[in-house]
PDB file of C-alpha atoms in Angstrom:
ATOM      1  CA  UNK A  29     101.151 -31.168  15.393  1.00  0.00           C
ATOM      2  CA  UNK A  30     103.965 -28.728  15.767  1.00  0.00           C
ATOM      3  CA  UNK A  31     104.840 -27.901  19.363  1.00  0.00           C
ATOM      4  CA  UNK A  32     107.296 -25.132  18.561  1.00  0.00           C
ATOM      5  CA  UNK A  33     107.495 -22.049  20.730  1.00  0.00           C
ATOM      6  CA  UNK A  34     106.040 -18.760  19.565  1.00  0.00           C
ATOM      7  CA  UNK A  35     103.496 -20.141  17.143  1.00  0.00           C
ATOM      8  CA  UNK A  36     100.041 -18.550  17.355  1.00  0.00           C
ATOM      9  CA  UNK A  37      97.385 -21.257  17.326  1.00  0.00           C
ATOM     10  CA  UNK A  38      93.859 -20.767  16.097  1.00  0.00           C
ATOM     11  CA  UNK A  39      91.212 -21.015  18.798  1.00  0.00           C
ATOM     12  CA  UNK A  40      89.969 -24.334  17.405  1.00  0.00           C
ATOM     13  CA  UNK A  41      93.199 -26.186  18.143  1.00  0.00           C
ATOM     14  CA  UNK A  42      94.276 -24.324  21.277  1.00  0.00           C
ATOM     15  CA  UNK A  43      92.999 -27.065  23.584  1.00  0.00           C
ATOM     16  CA  UNK A  44      95.000 -29.710  21.731  1.00  0.00           C
ATOM     17  CA  UNK A  45      98.082 -27.501  21.656  1.00  0.00           C
ATOM     18  CA  UNK A  46      97.983 -26.920  25.418  1.00  0.00           C
ATOM     19  CA  UNK A  47      97.406 -30.623  26.106  1.00  0.00           C
ATOM     20  CA  UNK A  48     100.340 -31.552  23.857  1.00  0.00           C
ATOM     21  CA  UNK A  49     102.591 -29.058  25.616  1.00  0.00           C
ATOM     22  CA  UNK A  50     101.426 -30.354  29.004  1.00  0.00           C
ATOM     23  CA  UNK A  51     102.251 -33.931  28.028  1.00  0.00           C
ATOM     24  CA  UNK A  52     105.761 -32.854  27.026  1.00  0.00           C
ATOM     25  CA  UNK A  53     106.321 -31.177  30.379  1.00  0.00           C
ATOM     26  CA  UNK A  54     104.915 -34.086  32.397  1.00  0.00           C
ATOM     27  CA  UNK A  55     106.993 -36.645  30.513  1.00  0.00           C
ATOM     28  CA  UNK A  56     110.163 -34.628  31.072  1.00  0.00           C
ATOM     29  CA  UNK A  57     109.640 -33.170  34.543  1.00  0.00           C
ATOM     30  CA  UNK A  58     106.523 -34.684  36.101  1.00  0.00           C
ATOM     31  CA  UNK A  59     103.090 -33.163  36.770  1.00  0.00           C
ATOM     32  CA  UNK A  60     104.389 -30.931  39.555  1.00  0.00           C
ATOM     33  CA  UNK A  61     106.211 -28.840  36.948  1.00  0.00           C
ATOM     34  CA  UNK A  62     103.014 -27.820  35.128  1.00  0.00           C
ATOM     35  CA  UNK A  63     102.164 -24.140  34.902  1.00  0.00           C
ATOM     36  CA  UNK A  64      99.357 -22.740  32.741  1.00  0.00           C
ATOM     37  CA  UNK A  65     101.380 -19.596  32.140  1.00  0.00           C
ATOM     38  CA  UNK A  66     104.346 -21.619  30.889  1.00  0.00           C
ATOM     39  CA  UNK A  67     102.099 -23.756  28.695  1.00  0.00           C
ATOM     40  CA  UNK A  68     100.546 -20.624  27.190  1.00  0.00           C
ATOM     41  CA  UNK A  69     104.045 -19.432  26.323  1.00  0.00           C
ATOM     42  CA  UNK A  70     104.861 -22.764  24.714  1.00  0.00           C
ATOM     43  CA  UNK A  71     101.642 -22.644  22.686  1.00  0.00           C
ATOM     44  CA  UNK A  72     102.264 -19.039  21.646  1.00  0.00           C
ATOM     45  CA  UNK A  73      99.061 -17.606  23.151  1.00  0.00           C
ATOM     46  CA  UNK A  74      98.198 -15.181  25.929  1.00  0.00           C
ATOM     47  CA  UNK A  75      98.736 -16.420  29.475  1.00  0.00           C
ATOM     48  CA  UNK A  76      94.972 -16.341  30.097  1.00  0.00           C
ATOM     49  CA  UNK A  77      94.009 -18.367  27.000  1.00  0.00           C
ATOM     50  CA  UNK A  78      94.423 -21.899  28.454  1.00  0.00           C
ATOM     51  CA  UNK A  79      91.995 -20.991  31.221  1.00  0.00           C
ATOM     52  CA  UNK A  80      89.184 -20.742  28.683  1.00  0.00           C
ATOM     53  CA  UNK A  81      89.462 -24.501  28.130  1.00  0.00           C
ATOM     54  CA  UNK A  82      90.730 -25.840  31.452  1.00  0.00           C
ATOM     55  CA  UNK A  83      89.914 -23.155  34.045  1.00  0.00           C
ATOM     56  CA  UNK A  84      92.964 -24.047  36.114  1.00  0.00           C
ATOM     57  CA  UNK A  85      95.831 -26.491  36.568  1.00  0.00           C
ATOM     58  CA  UNK A  86      93.577 -29.134  38.123  1.00  0.00           C
ATOM     59  CA  UNK A  87      91.241 -28.879  35.164  1.00  0.00           C
ATOM     60  CA  UNK A  88      94.141 -29.446  32.791  1.00  0.00           C
ATOM     61  CA  UNK A  89      95.382 -32.489  34.707  1.00  0.00           C
ATOM     62  CA  UNK A  90      91.836 -33.843  34.784  1.00  0.00           C
ATOM     63  CA  UNK A  91      91.674 -33.533  30.999  1.00  0.00           C
ATOM     64  CA  UNK A  92      95.023 -35.320  30.679  1.00  0.00           C
ATOM     65  CA  UNK A  93      93.744 -38.158  32.878  1.00  0.00           C
ATOM     66  CA  UNK A  94      90.449 -38.428  30.970  1.00  0.00           C
ATOM     67  CA  UNK A  95      92.260 -38.600  27.646  1.00  0.00           C
ATOM     68  CA  UNK A  96      94.632 -41.174  29.098  1.00  0.00           C
ATOM     69  CA  UNK A  97      91.830 -43.404  30.308  1.00  0.00           C
ATOM     70  CA  UNK A  98      90.165 -43.240  26.897  1.00  0.00           C
ATOM     71  CA  UNK A  99      93.377 -44.316  25.177  1.00  0.00           C
ATOM     72  CA  UNK A 100      93.916 -46.937  27.868  1.00  0.00           C
ATOM     73  CA  UNK A 101      90.431 -48.391  27.406  1.00  0.00           C
ATOM     74  CA  UNK A 102      91.005 -48.646  23.658  1.00  0.00           C
ATOM     75  CA  UNK A 103      94.288 -50.483  24.235  1.00  0.00           C
ATOM     76  CA  UNK A 104      92.742 -52.962  26.676  1.00  0.00           C
ATOM     77  CA  UNK A 105      89.631 -53.588  24.592  1.00  0.00           C
ATOM     78  CA  UNK A 106      91.689 -54.614  21.562  1.00  0.00           C
ATOM     79  CA  UNK A 107      93.495 -57.346  23.536  1.00  0.00           C
ATOM     80  CA  UNK A 108      92.073 -60.863  23.112  1.00  0.00           C
ATOM     81  CA  UNK A 109      92.521 -62.203  26.655  1.00  0.00           C
ATOM     82  CA  UNK A 110      93.598 -61.276  30.145  1.00  0.00           C
ATOM     83  CA  UNK A 111      97.302 -61.872  29.718  1.00  0.00           C
ATOM     84  CA  UNK A 112      97.376 -59.824  26.522  1.00  0.00           C
ATOM     85  CA  UNK A 113      95.489 -57.101  28.344  1.00  0.00           C
ATOM     86  CA  UNK A 114      98.418 -57.049  30.729  1.00  0.00           C
ATOM     87  CA  UNK A 115     100.790 -56.721  27.777  1.00  0.00           C
ATOM     88  CA  UNK A 116      98.607 -53.915  26.407  1.00  0.00           C
ATOM     89  CA  UNK A 117      98.803 -52.240  29.828  1.00  0.00           C
ATOM     90  CA  UNK A 118     102.608 -52.262  29.707  1.00  0.00           C
ATOM     91  CA  UNK A 119     102.615 -51.107  26.072  1.00  0.00           C
ATOM     92  CA  UNK A 120     100.286 -48.227  26.925  1.00  0.00           C
ATOM     93  CA  UNK A 121     102.473 -47.082  29.817  1.00  0.00           C
ATOM     94  CA  UNK A 122     105.580 -47.113  27.622  1.00  0.00           C
ATOM     95  CA  UNK A 123     103.852 -45.245  24.785  1.00  0.00           C
ATOM     96  CA  UNK A 124     102.030 -42.710  26.989  1.00  0.00           C
ATOM     97  CA  UNK A 125     104.220 -42.115  30.052  1.00  0.00           C
ATOM     98  CA  UNK A 126     102.799 -38.653  30.782  1.00  0.00           C
ATOM     99  CA  UNK A 127      99.212 -39.880  30.776  1.00  0.00           C
ATOM    100  CA  UNK A 128     100.237 -42.848  32.896  1.00  0.00           C
ATOM    101  CA  UNK A 129     101.838 -40.616  35.528  1.00  0.00           C
ATOM    102  CA  UNK A 130      98.687 -38.539  35.919  1.00  0.00           C
ATOM    103  CA  UNK A 131      95.909 -41.120  35.598  1.00  0.00           C
ATOM    104  CA  UNK A 132      96.629 -42.973  38.807  1.00  0.00           C
ATOM    105  CA  UNK A 133      97.098 -39.935  41.060  1.00  0.00           C
ATOM    106  CA  UNK A 134      93.507 -39.060  42.010  1.00  0.00           C
ATOM    107  CA  UNK A 135      94.635 -36.124  44.131  1.00  0.00           C
ATOM    108  CA  UNK A 136      95.517 -34.363  40.863  1.00  0.00           C
ATOM    109  CA  UNK A 137      92.011 -34.664  39.360  1.00  0.00           C
ATOM    110  CA  UNK A 138      88.525 -33.347  39.830  1.00  0.00           C
ATOM    111  CA  UNK A 139      86.853 -36.486  41.123  1.00  0.00           C
ATOM    112  CA  UNK A 140      83.409 -35.540  39.805  1.00  0.00           C
ATOM    113  CA  UNK A 141      84.447 -34.645  36.262  1.00  0.00           C
ATOM    114  CA  UNK A 142      82.005 -36.474  33.936  1.00  0.00           C
ATOM    115  CA  UNK A 143      84.530 -37.065  31.132  1.00  0.00           C
ATOM    116  CA  UNK A 144      87.019 -38.541  33.566  1.00  0.00           C
ATOM    117  CA  UNK A 145      84.403 -40.721  35.235  1.00  0.00           C
ATOM    118  CA  UNK A 146      83.154 -42.064  31.897  1.00  0.00           C
ATOM    119  CA  UNK A 147      86.638 -42.796  30.568  1.00  0.00           C
ATOM    120  CA  UNK A 148      87.778 -44.467  33.782  1.00  0.00           C
ATOM    121  CA  UNK A 149      84.623 -46.603  33.885  1.00  0.00           C
ATOM    122  CA  UNK A 150      85.250 -47.754  30.318  1.00  0.00           C
ATOM    123  CA  UNK A 151      88.808 -48.750  31.164  1.00  0.00           C
ATOM    124  CA  UNK A 152      87.625 -50.592  34.280  1.00  0.00           C
ATOM    125  CA  UNK A 153      85.063 -52.520  32.232  1.00  0.00           C
ATOM    126  CA  UNK A 154      87.764 -53.504  29.748  1.00  0.00           C
ATOM    127  CA  UNK A 155      89.981 -54.867  32.525  1.00  0.00           C
ATOM    128  CA  UNK A 156      87.104 -56.720  34.161  1.00  0.00           C
ATOM    129  CA  UNK A 157      86.121 -58.217  30.808  1.00  0.00           C
ATOM    130  CA  UNK A 158      89.524 -59.876  30.705  1.00  0.00           C
ATOM    131  CA  UNK A 159      88.894 -61.455  34.093  1.00  0.00           C
ATOM    132  CA  UNK A 160      85.398 -62.493  33.012  1.00  0.00           C
ATOM    133  CA  UNK A 161      86.963 -64.339  30.083  1.00  0.00           C
ATOM    134  CA  UNK A 162      88.644 -66.760  32.470  1.00  0.00           C
ATOM    135  CA  UNK A 163      86.964 -70.062  33.245  1.00  0.00           C
ATOM    136  CA  UNK A 164      84.948 -69.812  36.469  1.00  0.00           C
ATOM    137  CA  UNK A 165      87.210 -72.295  38.223  1.00  0.00           C
ATOM    138  CA  UNK A 166      90.230 -70.221  37.212  1.00  0.00           C
ATOM    139  CA  UNK A 167      89.210 -66.946  38.803  1.00  0.00           C
ATOM    140  CA  UNK A 168      89.479 -68.008  42.407  1.00  0.00           C
ATOM    141  CA  UNK A 169      86.712 -67.237  44.863  1.00  0.00           C
ATOM    142  CA  UNK A 170      86.412 -63.528  44.102  1.00  0.00           C
ATOM    143  CA  UNK A 171      86.355 -61.986  40.615  1.00  0.00           C
ATOM    144  CA  UNK A 172      87.319 -58.608  42.008  1.00  0.00           C
ATOM    145  CA  UNK A 173      90.422 -59.993  43.693  1.00  0.00           C
ATOM    146  CA  UNK A 174      91.375 -61.758  40.472  1.00  0.00           C
ATOM    147  CA  UNK A 175      91.109 -58.376  38.757  1.00  0.00           C
ATOM    148  CA  UNK A 176      93.222 -56.767  41.466  1.00  0.00           C
ATOM    149  CA  UNK A 177      95.850 -59.479  40.990  1.00  0.00           C
ATOM    150  CA  UNK A 178      96.012 -58.843  37.248  1.00  0.00           C
ATOM    151  CA  UNK A 179      96.022 -55.067  37.709  1.00  0.00           C
ATOM    152  CA  UNK A 180      98.722 -55.188  40.370  1.00  0.00           C
ATOM    153  CA  UNK A 181     100.984 -57.338  38.228  1.00  0.00           C
ATOM    154  CA  UNK A 182     100.666 -55.154  35.121  1.00  0.00           C
ATOM    155  CA  UNK A 183     100.740 -51.830  36.946  1.00  0.00           C
ATOM    156  CA  UNK A 184     103.684 -52.809  39.110  1.00  0.00           C
ATOM    157  CA  UNK A 185     105.687 -53.999  36.128  1.00  0.00           C
ATOM    158  CA  UNK A 186     104.849 -50.878  34.101  1.00  0.00           C
ATOM    159  CA  UNK A 187     105.723 -48.551  36.976  1.00  0.00           C
ATOM    160  CA  UNK A 188     109.057 -50.257  37.621  1.00  0.00           C
ATOM    161  CA  UNK A 189     109.808 -50.198  33.898  1.00  0.00           C
ATOM    162  CA  UNK A 190     109.117 -46.473  33.499  1.00  0.00           C
ATOM    163  CA  UNK A 191     111.094 -45.554  36.606  1.00  0.00           C
ATOM    164  CA  UNK A 192     114.164 -47.404  35.324  1.00  0.00           C
ATOM    165  CA  UNK A 193     114.173 -49.917  38.141  1.00  0.00           C
ATOM    166  CA  UNK A 194     114.140 -52.911  35.786  1.00  0.00           C
ATOM    167  CA  UNK A 195     117.135 -51.893  33.675  1.00  0.00           C
ATOM    168  CA  UNK A 196     119.485 -54.474  35.159  1.00  0.00           C
ATOM    169  CA  UNK A 197     116.918 -57.251  35.375  1.00  0.00           C
ATOM    170  CA  UNK A 198     115.696 -56.747  31.801  1.00  0.00           C
ATOM    171  CA  UNK A 199     119.186 -56.995  30.254  1.00  0.00           C
ATOM    172  CA  UNK A 200     117.907 -55.692  26.915  1.00  0.00           C
ATOM    173  CA  UNK A 201     114.831 -57.895  26.794  1.00  0.00           C
ATOM    174  CA  UNK A 202     111.715 -56.641  25.047  1.00  0.00           C
ATOM    175  CA  UNK A 203     109.390 -55.413  27.847  1.00  0.00           C
ATOM    176  CA  UNK A 204     106.275 -56.952  26.321  1.00  0.00           C
ATOM    177  CA  UNK A 205     107.870 -60.361  25.935  1.00  0.00           C
ATOM    178  CA  UNK A 206     109.298 -60.114  29.428  1.00  0.00           C
ATOM    179  CA  UNK A 207     105.842 -59.398  30.798  1.00  0.00           C
ATOM    180  CA  UNK A 208     104.361 -62.358  28.915  1.00  0.00           C
ATOM    181  CA  UNK A 209     106.950 -64.572  30.573  1.00  0.00           C
ATOM    182  CA  UNK A 210     106.274 -63.091  33.997  1.00  0.00           C
ATOM    183  CA  UNK A 211     102.532 -63.292  33.450  1.00  0.00           C
ATOM    184  CA  UNK A 212     102.820 -66.987  32.678  1.00  0.00           C
ATOM    185  CA  UNK A 213     104.108 -67.506  36.207  1.00  0.00           C
ATOM    186  CA  UNK A 214     100.740 -66.337  37.542  1.00  0.00           C
ATOM    187  CA  UNK A 215      98.345 -66.670  34.611  1.00  0.00           C
ATOM    188  CA  UNK A 216      98.533 -69.893  32.624  1.00  0.00           C
ATOM    189  CA  UNK A 217      98.538 -69.237  28.864  1.00  0.00           C
ATOM    190  CA  UNK A 218      96.166 -71.941  27.690  1.00  0.00           C
ATOM    191  CA  UNK A 219      92.410 -72.163  28.092  1.00  0.00           C
ATOM    192  CA  UNK A 220      92.571 -75.890  28.642  1.00  0.00           C
ATOM    193  CA  UNK A 221      93.535 -77.903  31.674  1.00  0.00           C
ATOM    194  CA  UNK A 222      97.252 -78.541  31.876  1.00  0.00           C
ATOM    195  CA  UNK A 223      98.616 -82.070  31.662  1.00  0.00           C
ATOM    196  CA  UNK A 224      99.246 -82.221  35.391  1.00  0.00           C
ATOM    197  CA  UNK A 225      95.768 -80.951  36.217  1.00  0.00           C
ATOM    198  CA  UNK A 226      96.953 -77.437  36.977  1.00  0.00           C
ATOM    199  CA  UNK A 227      94.957 -74.252  36.705  1.00  0.00           C
ATOM    200  CA  UNK A 228      93.645 -73.630  33.157  1.00  0.00           C
ATOM    201  CA  UNK A 229      94.244 -70.143  31.688  1.00  0.00           C
ATOM    202  CA  UNK A 230      93.857 -68.431  34.986  1.00  0.00           C
ATOM    203  CA  UNK A 231      95.292 -67.855  38.391  1.00  0.00           C
ATOM    204  CA  UNK A 232      97.841 -70.487  39.221  1.00  0.00           C
ATOM    205  CA  UNK A 233      97.091 -72.892  42.034  1.00  0.00           C
ATOM    206  CA  UNK A 234      99.577 -71.259  44.415  1.00  0.00           C
ATOM    207  CA  UNK A 235      98.029 -67.810  43.819  1.00  0.00           C
ATOM    208  CA  UNK A 236      94.577 -69.110  44.746  1.00  0.00           C
ATOM    209  CA  UNK A 237      95.636 -71.062  47.776  1.00  0.00           C
ATOM    210  CA  UNK A 238      94.611 -69.557  51.098  1.00  0.00           C
ATOM    211  CA  UNK A 239      97.436 -68.708  53.516  1.00  0.00           C
TER     212      UNK A 239
END
């Protein structure tokens, strides 16, 4: 879709046009830079037109987050196992940086929005399904904490990657391959017991050990 200035969009694609313009602004300047009036100018419509679809700035950011979670859930669901879900997480963040910035800032959203709630629940189920695919003796004592461990690893890596904090450490490495290597330090890649009796395809022994 063209995002050029001054183009008059038909009512049927106005919502998409405003969302596309919003994603451009967020990716370049962050969500704080969003203005419905500016987005209307970018979409070539009256300054009041975006309000028919989003009501206000919070409504627009809520729609961005809901769309992001839907795309995120699709990406996670297509991954065959937990480690590849982590890779999909990193890939999603790199491909959709504007969505990623907004999704995990709940103060930007309407917490009771049904589309957002449904999309976020679908993404959560996809992440938990990856944890459920681990052998019971590989998940530690708490499935939820195993999920938090996986989420923290992928989200932390993706956030550091997008903010440029890994530039020196990566040294030109492919981010997805780098994450697979890092993930192997915590999540063993095979679904069978290792030769030394280590943790099979799950949390490594040191990550499960109590302090």
